[in-house]
Short mmCIF file of C-alpha atoms in Angstrom, two decimals:
data_model
loop_
_atom_site.label_atom_id
_atom_site.label_comp_id
_atom_site.label_asym_id
_atom_site.label_seq_id
_atom_site.Cartn_x
_atom_site.Cartn_y
_atom_site.Cartn_z
CA MET A 828 -34.24 -13.69 -10.45
CA HIS A 829 -31.85 -15.88 -12.41
CA ILE A 830 -29.78 -18.60 -10.77
CA ASP A 831 -26.75 -19.75 -12.72
CA THR A 832 -26.72 -23.55 -12.66
CA THR A 833 -23.77 -24.03 -15.01
CA THR A 834 -20.78 -25.88 -13.63
CA PRO A 835 -17.80 -23.57 -13.10
CA THR A 836 -14.59 -24.44 -14.94
CA PRO A 837 -11.55 -25.57 -12.92
CA ALA A 838 -9.70 -22.36 -13.89
CA PHE A 839 -12.63 -20.22 -12.71
CA MET A 840 -12.82 -22.18 -9.47
CA GLN A 841 -9.06 -21.80 -8.91
CA GLU A 842 -9.28 -18.06 -9.49
CA GLY A 843 -12.13 -17.82 -7.01
CA LEU A 844 -10.22 -19.81 -4.42
CA GLU A 845 -7.19 -17.55 -4.85
CA GLN A 846 -9.32 -14.43 -4.43
CA ILE A 847 -10.93 -15.84 -1.30
CA ALA A 848 -7.51 -16.77 0.12
CA ALA A 849 -6.19 -13.26 -0.57
CA LEU A 850 -9.21 -11.69 1.13
CA ARG A 851 -8.92 -14.04 4.09
CA ASP A 852 -5.21 -13.40 4.54
CA GLY A 853 -5.66 -9.67 4.18
CA ALA A 854 -8.49 -9.64 6.69
CA GLN A 855 -6.37 -11.51 9.20
CA GLU A 856 -3.47 -9.11 8.76
CA GLY A 857 -5.77 -6.11 8.97
CA HIS A 858 -7.35 -7.56 12.10
CA ILE A 859 -3.94 -8.08 13.70
CA ALA A 860 -2.89 -4.55 12.73
CA GLU A 861 -5.98 -3.11 14.40
CA HIS A 862 -5.23 -5.09 17.58
CA ILE A 863 -1.69 -3.74 17.62
CA ARG A 864 -2.97 -0.18 17.22
CA GLY A 865 -5.43 -0.78 20.05
CA MET A 866 -2.70 -2.12 22.33
CA VAL A 867 -0.51 0.87 21.53
CA ALA A 868 -3.34 3.30 22.29
CA ALA A 869 -4.17 1.55 25.55
CA THR A 870 -0.54 1.37 26.64
CA MET A 871 0.21 4.98 25.80
CA GLY A 872 -3.03 6.05 27.45
CA HIS A 873 -1.94 4.44 30.71
CA LEU A 874 1.50 6.06 30.69
CA SER A 875 1.67 8.24 33.79
CA VAL A 876 2.31 11.95 33.38
CA GLU A 877 4.75 11.46 36.25
CA SER A 878 6.83 8.95 34.27
CA THR A 879 10.50 9.73 33.89
CA ASN A 880 11.80 11.20 30.65
CA THR A 881 13.56 7.89 30.00
CA THR A 882 10.32 5.95 30.38
CA LYS A 883 8.48 8.40 28.11
CA SER A 884 11.25 8.18 25.52
CA ASP A 885 11.26 4.37 25.65
CA ALA A 886 7.47 4.34 25.32
CA GLN A 887 7.60 6.65 22.31
CA GLN A 888 10.24 4.47 20.62
CA TRP A 889 8.12 1.37 21.28
CA GLN A 890 5.03 3.16 19.97
CA GLU A 891 6.78 4.09 16.72
CA TRP A 892 8.06 0.53 16.31
CA ALA A 893 4.70 -1.10 17.06
CA LEU A 894 2.78 1.22 14.74
CA GLY A 895 5.36 0.51 12.04
CA VAL A 896 4.68 -3.19 12.47
CA ALA A 897 0.94 -2.53 12.23
CA ASP A 898 1.40 -0.39 9.12
CA GLY A 899 3.38 -3.21 7.53
CA LEU A 900 0.48 -5.60 8.13
CA ALA A 901 -2.37 -3.33 7.17
CA LEU A 902 -4.02 -3.59 3.80
CA PRO A 903 -3.24 -0.76 1.43
CA VAL A 904 -6.08 1.72 1.16
CA ALA A 905 -7.46 2.23 -2.33
CA VAL A 906 -7.41 5.84 -3.44
#
């Protein structure tokens, strides 16, 4: 095993810090997006089958909005 003991350059260190920050920010947004999706699933799962059409329509509009917010936060998936 080889351990690199050279001192990193300031530019290399800055690049590393930027990559870490991007990963951290993305992870936070992805985490928030997953929480939103979970709240939507739980809320829609508790919607009574006896709810009025107005309530169901309002819930569906909220669901679409909330999932849109989550999709806006989620990290793009590499193809």
